[in-house]
Coordinates of C-alpha atoms and ligand atoms in Angstrom, one line a residue:
X97 CA -0.7 51.7 -16.7
X98 CA 2.8 50.5 -17.1
X99 CA 2.7 47.7 -19.7
X100 CA 4.2 44.6 -18.1
X101 CA 6.5 42.5 -20.4
X102 CA 5.8 39.0 -20.9
X103 CA 8.3 36.6 -20.8
X104 CA 7.9 32.8 -21.0
X105 CA 10.5 30.4 -21.6
X106 CA 8.8 27.2 -22.3
X107 CA 10.5 24.1 -22.1
X108 CA 11.6 22.5 -25.1
X109 CA 9.5 19.3 -24.3
X110 CA 6.7 21.4 -23.8
X111 CA 3.7 20.1 -25.5
X112 CA 0.2 21.2 -26.2
X113 CA -3.0 19.7 -27.3
X114 CA -6.6 20.1 -27.4
X115 CA -9.0 17.2 -27.4
X116 CA -12.1 17.5 -29.7
X117 CA -14.2 15.3 -27.4
X118 CA -16.1 17.5 -25.3
X119 CA -16.9 20.8 -26.8
X120 CA -18.4 23.1 -24.8
X121 CA -21.9 24.6 -25.7
X122 CA -22.3 28.2 -27.1
X123 CA -23.9 29.3 -23.8
X124 CA -20.9 28.6 -21.8
X125 CA -18.6 30.9 -24.5
X126 CA -17.0 33.7 -22.8
X127 CA -16.9 36.9 -24.9
X128 CA -14.0 37.9 -26.3
X129 CA -13.5 40.6 -23.9
X130 CA -13.3 38.1 -20.9
X131 CA -10.1 37.3 -18.9
X132 CA -10.3 33.9 -17.5
X133 CA -8.2 32.6 -14.8
X134 CA -6.4 29.5 -15.1
X135 CA -6.9 27.8 -11.8
X136 CA -8.7 24.5 -11.2
X137 CA -9.2 25.4 -7.6
X138 CA -9.2 29.1 -7.4
X139 CA -10.9 31.6 -9.6
X140 CA -8.7 34.1 -9.1
X141 CA -7.6 35.8 -12.6
X142 CA -8.1 39.2 -13.7
X143 CA -7.2 40.7 -10.3
X144 CA -3.8 41.4 -10.8
X145 CA -1.6 41.9 -13.9
X146 CA 0.9 38.9 -14.9
X147 CA 4.2 39.6 -13.5
X148 CA 6.7 41.2 -15.4
X149 CA 9.1 38.4 -15.5
X150 CA 12.3 37.6 -15.6
X151 CA 10.4 34.7 -14.1
X152 CA 9.6 32.4 -16.9
X153 CA 7.3 29.4 -17.0
X154 CA 8.0 26.3 -18.6
X155 CA 4.6 25.6 -19.7
X156 CA 3.2 22.6 -20.9
X157 CA -0.4 22.6 -22.1
X158 CA -2.0 19.2 -22.3
X159 CA -5.2 18.3 -24.0
X160 CA -8.2 17.8 -21.7
X161 CA -11.0 19.3 -23.0
X162 CA -13.0 16.4 -21.3
X163 CA -12.0 17.6 -18.0
X164 CA -14.9 17.9 -16.0
X165 CA -13.7 19.8 -13.1
X166 CA -15.6 22.7 -13.9
X167 CA -18.2 23.3 -17.0
X168 CA -16.1 26.4 -17.9
X169 CA -12.8 24.6 -17.7
X170 CA -12.1 22.2 -20.5
X171 CA -8.3 23.1 -21.1
X172 CA -5.7 21.8 -18.9
X173 CA -2.0 22.9 -18.5
X174 CA 0.9 21.9 -16.5
X175 CA 3.7 24.4 -16.2
X176 CA 6.9 24.9 -13.9
X177 CA 7.2 28.5 -12.8
X178 CA 10.9 29.4 -13.3
X179 CA 10.8 32.0 -10.4
X180 CA 10.1 29.2 -7.7
X181 CA 10.4 25.8 -9.8
X182 CA 6.7 25.0 -8.8
X183 CA 4.8 22.7 -10.9
X184 CA 1.3 23.5 -11.4
X185 CA -1.5 21.9 -13.0
X186 CA -4.3 24.5 -14.2
X187 CA -7.5 24.4 -16.2
X188 CA -9.1 27.0 -18.4
X189 CA -11.8 27.9 -20.6
X190 CA -10.8 26.9 -24.0
X191 CA -12.5 29.8 -25.8
X192 CA -10.8 32.3 -23.4
X193 CA -7.5 30.7 -24.6
X194 CA -8.5 31.0 -28.0
X195 CA -9.9 34.4 -28.3
X196 CA -9.6 36.1 -24.9
X197 CA -7.1 36.4 -22.3
X198 CA -5.7 33.7 -19.9
X199 CA -3.3 34.2 -16.9
X200 CA -2.2 31.6 -14.5
X201 CA -1.3 32.3 -11.0
X202 CA 1.6 30.2 -9.7
X203 CA 0.8 28.4 -6.5
X204 CA 4.1 28.7 -5.1
X205 CA 5.3 32.3 -5.7
X206 CA 1.8 33.7 -6.7
X207 CA 3.3 35.2 -9.7
X208 CA 0.8 35.4 -12.7
X209 CA 1.8 34.1 -16.0
X210 CA 0.5 35.1 -19.3
X211 CA -1.0 32.1 -21.2
X212 CA -3.0 33.8 -23.8
X213 CA -3.6 37.7 -24.8
X214 CA -5.8 37.8 -27.9
X215 CA -7.1 41.4 -26.9
X216 CA -3.5 42.6 -26.6
X217 CA -4.0 43.8 -23.1
X218 CA -0.4 43.1 -22.3
X219 CA 1.7 43.2 -25.6
X220 CA 1.2 41.8 -28.8
X221 CA -1.9 39.7 -29.1
X222 CA -1.4 35.9 -29.1
X223 CA -1.0 33.0 -27.1
X224 CA 1.7 30.9 -25.5
X225 CA 1.9 29.1 -28.6
X226 CA 2.9 32.3 -30.4
X227 CA 5.0 33.4 -27.6
X228 CA 7.0 30.3 -27.8
X229 CA 7.2 30.4 -31.8
X230 CA 9.0 33.6 -31.4
X231 CA 11.4 32.2 -29.3
X232 CA 12.1 29.8 -31.8
X233 CA 10.8 27.0 -29.2
X234 CA 9.2 24.0 -29.7
X235 CA 5.3 23.8 -29.0
X236 CA 4.0 20.2 -29.0
X237 CA 0.5 19.4 -29.6
X238 CA -1.3 16.3 -29.1
X239 CA -4.6 14.4 -29.1
X240 CA -5.9 12.7 -25.9
X241 CA -4.3 9.5 -26.8
X242 CA -0.8 11.1 -27.6
X243 CA -0.4 12.8 -24.5
X244 CA 2.5 11.3 -22.6
X245 CA 3.5 13.0 -19.6
X246 CA 6.4 11.7 -17.9
X247 CA 6.7 11.1 -14.5
X248 CA 9.1 14.1 -14.1
X249 CA 6.1 16.1 -15.7
X250 CA 3.9 15.0 -12.8
X251 CA 6.5 15.4 -10.1
X252 CA 7.8 18.6 -11.4
X253 CA 11.3 17.9 -11.1
X254 CA 14.0 15.2 -11.6
X255 CA 12.8 11.9 -9.8
X256 CA 16.0 11.3 -8.8
X257 CA 15.8 14.0 -5.9
X258 CA 12.8 12.0 -4.8
X259 CA 12.9 9.4 -2.3
X260 CA 11.1 6.9 -4.5
X261 CA 9.3 4.7 -1.9
X262 CA 6.4 3.0 -3.4
X263 CA 3.9 2.7 -6.0
X264 CA 0.7 1.2 -6.6
X265 CA -0.2 -1.0 -9.8
X266 CA -3.5 -2.3 -10.7
X267 CA -6.5 -4.0 -10.0
X268 CA -8.7 -5.1 -12.7
X269 CA -12.3 -4.0 -12.2
X270 CA -15.2 -5.7 -13.5
X271 CA -15.3 -4.2 -17.0
X272 CA -11.5 -5.1 -17.4
X273 CA -10.2 -1.6 -17.2
X274 CA -7.3 -0.9 -15.1
X275 CA -7.6 0.9 -12.0
X276 CA -4.5 2.5 -11.6
X277 CA -3.5 4.5 -8.5
X278 CA 0.1 6.1 -8.2
X279 CA 1.5 6.7 -4.8
X280 CA 4.7 8.3 -3.9
X281 CA 6.9 9.0 -1.1
X282 CA 8.9 12.0 -0.8
X283 CA 11.9 13.4 0.9
X284 CA 11.6 15.3 4.0
X285 CA 12.6 18.3 2.0
X286 CA 10.1 17.7 -0.7
X287 CA 7.5 16.7 1.9
X288 CA 7.8 20.5 3.3
X289 CA 6.9 21.6 -0.2
X290 CA 4.1 19.1 -0.4
X291 CA 2.7 20.5 2.4
X292 CA 2.2 23.8 0.7
X293 CA 0.6 22.1 -2.2
X294 CA 3.4 23.4 -4.4
X295 CA 4.8 19.9 -5.9
X296 CA 4.5 16.3 -6.0
X297 CA 6.6 13.4 -6.7
X298 CA 5.6 10.2 -8.2
X299 CA 7.3 7.0 -8.8
X300 CA 6.8 3.5 -10.1
X301 CA 8.3 0.3 -8.9
X302 CA 6.6 -2.3 -11.2
X303 CA 8.6 -2.9 -14.3
X304 CA 5.3 -3.6 -16.1
X305 CA 4.2 -0.2 -15.3
X306 CA 4.3 2.5 -18.2
X307 CA 7.2 4.8 -18.4
X308 CA 4.9 7.6 -19.5
X309 CA 1.6 8.6 -19.0
X310 CA -1.0 11.4 -19.1
X311 CA -4.3 12.0 -17.1
X312 CA -7.0 13.0 -19.6
X313 CA -10.0 12.9 -17.4
X314 CA -10.1 14.1 -13.8
X315 CA -12.9 12.1 -12.2
X316 CA -12.7 13.1 -8.5
X317 CA -11.1 15.5 -6.2
X318 CA -11.2 14.0 -2.8
X319 CA -10.3 16.1 0.3
X320 CA -9.8 14.8 3.7
X321 CA -8.1 16.4 6.5
X322 CA -4.6 16.2 5.3
X323 CA -4.7 15.0 1.8
X324 CA -6.3 15.8 -1.5
X325 CA -6.4 13.1 -4.1
X326 CA -7.1 13.4 -7.8
X327 CA -8.9 10.6 -9.4
X328 CA -8.8 10.5 -13.0
X329 CA -8.6 8.4 -16.3
X330 CA -5.1 7.7 -17.2
X331 CA -3.8 6.7 -20.5
X332 CA -0.3 5.4 -20.9
X333 CA 2.2 3.5 -23.1
X334 CA 2.9 0.3 -21.8
X335 CA 5.8 -1.7 -23.1
X336 CA 3.4 -3.4 -25.4
X337 CA 3.1 -0.4 -27.5
X338 CA -1.0 0.0 -27.6
X339 CA -2.3 2.6 -25.1
X340 CA -4.3 1.6 -22.4
X341 CA -6.6 3.5 -19.9
X342 CA -6.8 3.5 -16.3
X343 CA -7.5 5.6 -13.4
X344 CA -4.9 7.7 -11.6
X345 CA -5.0 8.9 -8.3
X346 CA -2.7 11.5 -7.1
X347 CA -2.3 12.7 -3.2
X348 CA -0.9 16.0 -2.3
X349 CA -0.4 16.2 1.3
X350 CA -1.4 19.3 3.1
X351 CA -0.4 20.5 6.5
X352 CA -2.3 18.5 9.0
X353 CA -4.4 20.7 10.8
X354 CA -5.3 19.3 14.0
X355 CA -5.0 15.7 15.4
X356 CA -8.6 14.8 15.5
X357 CA -8.1 12.2 18.0
X358 CA -7.1 13.3 21.5
X359 CA -6.3 11.3 24.2
X360 CA -6.9 12.9 27.9
X361 CA -3.4 11.9 29.1
X362 CA -0.3 9.9 27.7
X363 CA 3.0 10.1 28.7
X364 CA 5.8 8.9 26.2
X365 CA 8.1 6.7 28.0
X366 CA 11.8 6.9 27.4
X367 CA 13.0 7.6 23.8
X368 CA 11.0 5.2 21.8
X369 CA 13.4 4.3 19.1
X370 CA 11.8 1.6 16.5
X371 CA 14.0 2.4 13.7
X372 CA 11.0 3.0 11.4
X373 CA 13.1 5.2 9.0
X374 CA 14.8 1.7 8.2
X375 CA 11.4 0.0 8.1
X376 CA 9.8 2.4 5.5
X377 CA 12.9 2.6 3.4
X378 CA 13.0 1.0 0.0
X379 CA 10.3 0.1 -2.5
X380 CA 10.7 -3.4 -2.4
X381 CA 8.2 -5.5 -0.6
X382 CA 8.8 -6.5 3.0
X383 CA 6.7 -8.5 5.3
X384 CA 6.3 -7.7 9.1
X385 CA 4.9 -10.4 11.2
X386 CA 3.7 -9.4 14.9
X387 CA 3.3 -12.0 17.3
X388 CA 3.1 -12.7 21.1
X389 CA 1.0 -13.7 24.0
X390 CA -2.9 -13.2 23.8
X391 CA -4.0 -9.9 24.7
X392 CA -0.7 -8.0 24.8
X393 CA -1.8 -5.5 21.9
X394 CA -0.6 -7.5 18.9
X395 CA -3.5 -6.4 16.6
X396 CA -3.1 -2.9 17.8
X397 CA 0.5 -2.8 17.2
X398 CA -0.1 -4.2 13.8
X399 CA -2.9 -2.1 12.9
X400 CA -0.9 1.1 13.7
X401 CA 1.9 -0.3 11.7
X402 CA 0.0 -0.7 8.9
X403 CA -1.8 2.8 9.2
X404 CA 2.0 4.3 9.6
X405 CA 3.1 2.6 6.4
X406 CA 0.3 3.4 4.4
X407 CA 0.5 7.0 5.6
X408 CA 4.2 7.1 4.6
X409 CA 3.5 6.2 0.9
X410 CA 3.4 2.4 1.0
X411 CA 0.5 0.5 -0.3
X412 CA -0.1 -1.8 2.5
X413 CA -1.9 -5.0 3.2
X414 CA -2.6 -6.1 6.9
X415 CA -3.5 -9.6 7.2
X416 CA -4.9 -11.1 10.2
X417 CA -4.1 -15.2 10.4
X418 CA -5.1 -15.1 14.2
X419 CA -8.2 -17.6 14.1
X420 CA -9.7 -15.1 16.6
X421 CA -9.7 -12.1 14.5
X422 CA -9.8 -8.6 15.9
X423 CA -8.5 -6.5 13.0
X424 CA -12.1 -5.3 12.3
X425 CA -12.5 -4.2 16.1
X426 CA -9.3 -2.5 15.7
X427 CA -10.1 -0.6 12.8
X428 CA -13.6 -0.1 14.0
X429 CA -14.7 -1.2 10.4
X430 CA -16.2 -4.7 9.1
X431 CA -13.2 -6.3 7.4
X432 CA -14.8 -9.9 7.5
X433 CA -15.3 -12.2 4.5
X434 CA -11.9 -13.6 3.6
X435 CA -11.6 -10.7 0.9
X436 CA -9.2 -7.9 0.7
X437 CA -11.4 -4.9 2.1
X438 CA -10.1 -1.3 1.7
X439 CA -9.7 0.5 5.2
X440 CA -11.1 3.9 5.0
X441 CA -9.2 6.9 6.6
X442 CA -5.2 6.5 5.6
X443 CA -3.8 8.8 2.9
X444 CA -2.6 5.9 0.7
X445 CA -4.3 2.5 0.1
X446 CA -4.6 0.2 3.0
X447 CA -6.2 -3.2 2.6
X448 CA -7.2 -5.7 5.4
X449 CA -7.6 -9.3 5.0
X450 CA -9.2 -11.6 7.7
X451 CA -8.4 -15.4 6.5
X452 CA -10.9 -17.8 7.5
X453 CA -9.0 -20.5 9.2
X454 CA -11.8 -23.0 9.1
X455 CA -12.3 -22.6 5.5
X456 CA -8.4 -22.9 4.9
X457 CA -8.4 -26.0 7.1
X458 CA -11.3 -27.6 5.2
X459 CA -9.4 -26.9 1.8
X460 CA -6.6 -28.8 2.9
X461 CA -8.7 -31.8 4.1
X462 CA -10.4 -32.1 0.9
X463 CA -7.4 -32.1 -1.3
X464 CA -5.5 -34.5 1.1
X465 CA -8.3 -36.9 1.5
X466 CA -8.9 -37.1 -2.0
X467 CA -5.2 -38.1 -2.7
X468 CA -3.4 -39.5 0.2
X469 CA -6.0 -40.0 3.1
X470 CA -8.7 -42.4 3.7
X471 CA -9.4 -42.2 0.0
X472 CA -6.1 -43.9 -0.9
X473 CA -6.4 -46.2 2.0
X474 CA -9.6 -47.4 1.2
X475 CA -8.8 -47.8 -2.2
X476 CA -5.7 -49.8 -1.5
X477 CA -7.4 -52.1 1.0
X478 CA -9.9 -53.0 -1.8
X479 CA -7.1 -53.7 -4.0
X480 CA -5.2 -55.7 -1.3
X481 CA -2.2 -53.7 -1.4
X482 CA -1.1 -54.5 2.0
X483 CA 2.4 -53.5 2.1
X484 CA 1.5 -49.8 0.8
X485 CA -1.2 -49.7 3.9
X486 CA 1.8 -50.3 6.3
X487 CA 3.4 -47.3 4.6
X488 CA 0.4 -45.2 5.1
X489 CA 0.5 -46.1 8.7
X490 CA 4.0 -44.7 8.9
X491 CA 2.8 -41.4 7.8
X492 CA 0.1 -40.8 10.4
X493 CA -2.1 -39.3 7.8
X494 CA -5.1 -40.2 9.5
X495 CA -4.0 -38.2 12.4
X496 CA -3.2 -35.4 10.2
X497 CA -6.2 -35.3 8.6
X498 CA -8.7 -35.9 11.6
X499 CA -7.0 -33.5 13.8
X500 CA -5.1 -31.0 11.8
X501 CA -1.9 -30.2 13.8
X502 CA -2.2 -26.6 15.5
X503 CA -0.8 -24.1 13.5
X504 CA -1.9 -25.6 10.0
X505 CA -4.9 -23.2 9.3
X506 CA -2.4 -20.5 9.9
X507 CA 0.4 -21.8 7.6
X508 CA -2.5 -22.1 5.1
X509 CA -3.7 -18.8 5.6
X510 CA -0.1 -17.2 4.9
X511 CA 0.5 -19.4 2.1
X512 CA -2.8 -18.3 0.9
X513 CA -1.6 -14.5 1.3
X514 CA 1.7 -15.5 -0.5
X515 CA -0.7 -16.9 -3.6
X516 CA -2.7 -13.7 -3.6
X517 CA 0.2 -11.8 -3.6
X518 CA 2.2 -13.5 -6.5
X519 CA -0.4 -12.6 -8.7
X520 CA -0.1 -9.4 -10.7
X521 CA -2.9 -7.7 -9.3
X522 CA -1.9 -7.5 -6.0
X523 CA 2.0 -6.4 -7.0
X524 CA 0.9 -2.9 -5.7
X525 CA 1.6 -3.8 -2.1
X526 CA 5.0 -3.0 -1.0
X527 CA 4.3 -3.8 2.8
X528 CA 2.4 -6.7 4.2
X529 CA 1.7 -6.6 8.0
X530 CA 0.8 -9.9 9.6
X531 CA -1.3 -9.9 12.7
X532 CA -0.6 -13.4 14.0
X533 CA -2.0 -15.7 16.3
X534 CA -0.9 -16.0 20.0
X535 CA 2.6 -17.4 20.8
X536 CA 2.0 -21.1 20.9
X537 CA 0.2 -21.1 17.7
X538 CA 3.0 -19.0 16.0
X539 CA 5.6 -21.6 17.4
X540 CA 3.8 -24.6 16.2
X541 CA 3.5 -22.8 12.8
X542 CA 7.1 -22.3 12.5
X543 CA 7.9 -26.0 12.3
X544 CA 4.7 -26.8 10.5
X545 CA 6.1 -26.0 7.1
X546 CA 8.9 -28.6 7.5
X547 CA 6.6 -31.2 8.9
X548 CA 4.1 -30.6 6.0
X549 CA 6.5 -30.5 3.4
X550 CA 7.7 -33.9 4.4
X551 CA 4.3 -35.5 4.6
X552 CA 3.1 -34.3 1.4
X553 CA 6.2 -35.2 -0.1
X554 CA 5.8 -38.7 1.2
X555 CA 2.0 -38.5 0.0
X556 CA 3.0 -37.8 -3.5
X557 CA 5.6 -40.7 -3.6
X558 CA 3.0 -43.0 -2.5
X559 CA 0.7 -41.6 -5.3
X560 CA 3.4 -42.7 -7.7
X561 CA 3.9 -46.0 -6.5
X562 CA 0.0 -46.7 -6.4
X563 CA 0.0 -45.3 -10.0
X564 CA 2.3 -47.9 -11.5
X565 CA 1.0 -50.7 -9.3
X566 CA -2.5 -50.5 -10.1
X567 CA -2.8 -48.5 -13.2
X568 CA -4.6 -51.2 -15.1
X569 CA -7.2 -51.4 -12.3
X570 CA -7.4 -47.9 -12.0
X571 CA -8.5 -47.6 -15.5
X572 CA -11.1 -49.8 -15.2
X573 CA -12.4 -47.7 -12.1
X574 CA -11.9 -44.5 -14.0
X575 CA -10.2 -42.8 -11.1
X576 CA -7.0 -41.8 -12.7
X577 CA -8.1 -38.2 -13.6
X578 CA -9.4 -37.2 -10.4
X579 CA -6.2 -38.5 -8.7
X580 CA -4.2 -36.6 -10.8
X581 CA -6.1 -33.4 -10.1
X582 CA -5.9 -33.7 -6.4
X583 CA -2.2 -34.7 -7.0
X584 CA -1.6 -31.5 -8.6
X585 CA -3.3 -29.8 -6.0
X586 CA -1.6 -31.3 -3.3
X587 CA 1.9 -30.5 -5.0
X588 CA 1.1 -27.0 -5.3
X589 CA 0.0 -27.0 -1.6
X590 CA 3.4 -28.4 -0.8
X591 CA 5.3 -25.7 -2.9
X592 CA 3.1 -22.9 -1.1
X593 CA 4.4 -24.4 2.3
X594 CA 7.8 -24.4 1.3
X595 CA 7.4 -20.8 0.2
X596 CA 5.9 -20.0 3.7
X597 CA 8.9 -21.5 5.2
X598 CA 11.4 -19.6 2.9
X599 CA 9.4 -16.1 3.6
X600 CA 9.7 -16.6 7.4
X601 CA 13.4 -17.0 7.1
X602 CA 14.1 -14.3 4.5
X603 CA 16.2 -11.9 6.4
X604 CA 16.1 -9.5 3.6
X605 CA 12.2 -9.3 3.5
X606 CA 10.7 -10.6 6.6
X607 CA 11.0 -9.6 10.0
X608 CA 9.2 -10.9 13.0
X609 CA 8.3 -8.3 15.8
X610 CA 7.7 -9.5 19.1
X611 CA 5.0 -7.8 21.2
X612 CA 4.8 -8.2 24.8
X613 CA 3.7 -6.4 28.0
X614 CA 5.7 -5.6 31.1
X615 CA 4.9 -8.5 33.4
X616 CA 7.1 -11.6 34.2
X617 CA 4.9 -14.0 32.9
X618 CA 4.6 -12.3 29.4
X619 CA 8.5 -11.5 29.5
X620 CA 9.3 -15.1 30.0
X621 CA 7.1 -16.1 27.3
X622 CA 8.5 -13.6 25.0
X623 CA 12.0 -15.0 25.7
X624 CA 10.7 -18.6 25.1
X625 CA 9.4 -17.1 21.6
X626 CA 12.6 -15.3 20.7
X627 CA 14.6 -18.2 21.3
X628 CA 12.2 -20.7 19.2
X629 CA 12.4 -18.0 16.4
X630 CA 15.9 -17.9 16.3
X631 CA 16.2 -21.6 16.4
X632 CA 14.1 -21.6 13.2
X633 CA 16.3 -18.9 11.7
X634 CA 13.5 -16.4 11.7
X635 CA 14.7 -12.8 11.8
X636 CA 13.8 -10.9 14.9
X637 CA 15.0 -7.5 15.6
X638 CA 12.5 -5.7 17.7
X639 CA 10.6 -6.0 20.9
X640 CA 7.6 -3.8 21.7
X641 CA 6.9 -3.5 25.4
X642 CA 3.2 -2.2 25.1
X643 CA 1.0 -1.0 28.0
X644 CA 3.9 0.4 30.4
X645 CA 2.1 2.7 32.9
X646 CA 3.6 6.2 32.8
X647 CA 5.0 7.7 35.8
X648 CA 2.6 9.6 37.7
X649 CA 2.9 12.4 40.2
X650 CA -0.5 11.5 41.9
X651 CA -0.7 9.2 45.0
X652 CA -2.5 6.3 43.4
X653 CA -0.9 3.4 45.3
X654 CA -2.2 0.9 42.8
X655 CA -0.6 2.7 40.0
X656 CA 2.5 3.0 41.7
X657 CA 2.8 -0.7 42.8
X658 CA 1.8 -1.6 39.2
X659 CA 4.6 0.5 37.8
X660 CA 7.0 -0.8 40.0
X661 CA 6.2 -4.4 39.0
X662 CA 6.6 -3.3 35.2
X663 CA 9.8 -1.6 36.0
X664 CA 11.1 -5.0 37.3
X665 CA 10.0 -6.8 34.2
X666 CA 11.6 -4.1 32.1
X667 CA 14.9 -4.9 34.0
X668 CA 14.3 -8.6 33.5
X669 CA 14.0 -8.0 29.8
X670 CA 17.3 -5.9 30.0
X671 CA 19.2 -9.1 31.3
X672 CA 17.7 -11.5 29.6
X673 CA 19.7 -13.4 27.2
X674 CA 17.3 -13.7 24.5
X675 CA 15.5 -10.4 24.7
X676 CA 18.4 -7.8 25.6
X677 CA 19.7 -7.9 22.2
X678 CA 16.5 -6.9 20.6
X679 CA 15.5 -3.3 20.0
X680 CA 13.3 -2.5 22.7
X681 CA 10.4 -0.2 21.8
X682 CA 8.3 1.1 24.9
X683 CA 4.9 1.7 24.2
X684 CA 2.5 3.5 27.1
X685 CA -0.5 2.3 28.3
X686 CA -2.9 4.8 26.8
X687 CA -6.2 5.8 28.7
X688 CA -8.5 5.4 25.8
X689 CA -9.2 2.3 23.8
X690 CA -7.3 2.0 20.6
X691 CA -9.9 1.8 18.0
X692 CA -10.2 3.1 14.6
X693 CA -7.9 4.8 12.1
X694 CA -7.5 8.2 14.1
X695 CA -6.6 6.3 17.3
X696 CA -4.2 3.8 15.5
X697 CA -2.4 6.7 13.8
X698 CA -1.9 8.2 17.2
X699 CA -0.3 4.9 18.6
X700 CA 1.6 4.4 15.7
X701 CA 3.2 7.8 16.0
X702 CA 4.1 6.7 19.4
X703 CA 5.6 3.5 18.8
X704 CA 7.0 3.7 15.2
X705 CA 9.5 6.3 15.2
Ligands
ATP1740 N1 -1.0 0.8 24.8 C1 -2.1 0.5 25.1 N2 -3.0 1.1 25.8 C2 -4.3 1.0 26.1 N3 -4.8 0.0 25.4 C3 -4.2 -0.8 24.7 C4 -3.2 -0.8 24.4 N4 -2.8 -1.6 23.6 C5 -3.6 -2.5 23.4 N5 -4.5 -1.9 24.2 C6 -6.1 -2.4 24.1 O1 -5.9 -3.8 24.8 C7 -7.0 -4.7 24.0 C8 -6.3 -5.8 23.3 O2 -5.4 -5.4 22.1 P1 -5.2 -6.0 21.0 O3 -6.4 -6.8 20.5 O4 -4.3 -5.2 20.1 O5 -4.4 -7.6 21.6 P2 -4.0 -8.7 21.0 O6 -2.6 -9.1 21.4 O7 -4.0 -8.6 19.6 O8 -5.2 -9.8 21.4 P3 -5.5 -11.3 20.9 O9 -4.3 -12.2 21.3 O10 -6.9 -11.5 21.6 O11 -5.6 -11.0 19.5 C9 -7.7 -3.7 23.2 O12 -8.7 -3.4 23.8 C10 -6.6 -2.6 22.8 O13 -7.4 -1.4 22.6

C-alpha cells in the first residue's frame, strides 16, 4: 500500500485544548488499534485513507471534552480545509486522539485529514500537535474557559465577505444565566455554500456583545425541514473582562426539500416587486406598520412579512395593536397573554406580542386620575381653589378619562412596545412588524400623541401650581408622596407618547405599509389614509393590493365580473394622486386560508420579493 504523505498546514492561530471536566469511563476506551472518525454527524472514518495532500488543513482543536453529542466523542476540533476552504467542526474520541488514529473528513471536498496517528499507519507516529511542531507552527492549548473562538472561527472566513444582517443578544432566564442566540445572514453566494452545509457566517450587532466566544458544551441539535440548529453553552470574554456563560444557537440552512404547504391554484399577478432586498438590508432596527381597512388582509401581510424577515436572519417581533387581535389565528398558535411568545416554525427567532388594549387603557386611567383627573379636581374643590378648577375645565380632563379618545389604547400599546424594546433584554430584535388596527383607529392614533403630549403637559404644569399653592395643606393630608409618584408616571407616559410620535415620523427606521383590496371603497379609503399619513409626516412607500383574482380561462361569469371590477379599481389606484406614487405590490387571492407558518411563508414568498 502506498504510504500517503500527510501534510497539515495549521494556521498559526490554531489552538488546542482538552477540558478535564468530563473524563470518559474506561469502558468507553478505544483500544490502541482503533481508528476513530472525527465527525459529529457521520461515523465515516477508517473507510478511506487520508488524502495525500497538498491540501492542507488549518486545524483548530478546541477543548470540549464535556461535549455530549455522543458518549464516544469528547473532543472537538474546528478546522479549515485548505483544499476547499470549508470550515468544519468535528468531534472525536479523546483516547483515540491520544493513543490511536483519528482522521477527519472534510465536509466540503470529502478529503480525509490526519489528526492523530499514534500507530504509525501513515508515517511517523504522532498527532497534529507533533506535525505542527515539526513545521515550527504554533499550537495553542486552552481549557474550556480560555477557549476564545473568534467570529471568523465560526464563520470559517473573513466576516467582511459576509453580509452581516442580524444578531441576537440575550434574554436572562430565571437562573440569571444568559441565553444567547447568534443569528446571521449570509450573502447569496455564501447562502449557496450554506445549503451544502459547508460553512456558516455569524455576526454581532450589539456593541455590548463579546468580541470572542467559544462553544464549550453542545446541548442540542435541532433539525427541521430547512435548518439545523446547534444549541450549546457559550463562554465569551465580554468587555468587562470576566468570562460569562450562555447558550449559543447556530443554524445552518440546508436546501429546502419541498414546500410542505401546497396551494391548489395560484396565479401570481404581474411582477410583484416589493423591494424586499431593501427592507431586509442592514442590521439596524426597523419598524414596519401595516394598516388599512378592516378585513383586507393586514394581519396576513404583517405575519407573512415577519416570517420572511425571520427566515432571512432577522430576529423579529410581530406586534398586534389591533384591539381585535387575529395574530393567534393567523399563526395558528396561541399568542395571547400580553407577553412575548415565541412563534414555532421560522428558521430564526420570531416572537409575537398581542397587546391587551383594555389593560393599557386602564393603566392610563389610573395614572391620570391619581394626579390630574378627578383626584385633583376633588382635592382642589376641597381646598376652595376655584380658579384652578376653571383651568381643569379647559383641559377637558373628565372627558379624556371617562371616554378615552379612540386610538389611545393603541398609542399606549405602541408606547409599551417601545418601552420593551428599549430594554437590553430585547435589543436582539432587528425588525419589528406592527399589525395595526383598521384605518379609522390608526388615523386617530396618529394625531393622538400630539393631543396627549399637550394634555399631559398641562396636567403636569397644573400639578406644579397645586404643589406650590397648597404645599402646607398637603403635608397635613400626607398626600405629597403619592402625588409625586403619580406625577413621575405621568411624565414618563408623556415621554413615551412623544417617542411614539417620533417613531412614526422617523423615515430612517419606520415605514407604514398600506394594505388594501381592489374595490372602489377600499381604494378610496386607502387614498384618504395615505393623505393623512403624509400630512402627519409618516413615511409611506408601499401599497399592497391584496386578494386580486387571477385571470382565468374558465367561463366562470362571476369570476370574470369580479376580476373586471378589480381591474377597474387597480386603474383607479394608478390614477389616484395619493396612491399612484407608491410602490404597488399586487398579491393574489389564493384558494386556501392563509393560516399557520408554512402558509404565511408561502404568502410571504409571493408578496415580499
Ligand atoms: N391573499 C389572500 N388570499 C386568500 N385569503 C386571504 C388573503 N389575504 C387574506 N386572506 C384571508 O382573509 C381573512 C382576513 O385576513 P386578515 O385577518 O389578514 O385581515 P385583517 O385586515 O387583518 O382583518 P381585521 O381588520 O379584521 O384584523 C383571513 O381569513 C385570511 O386568511
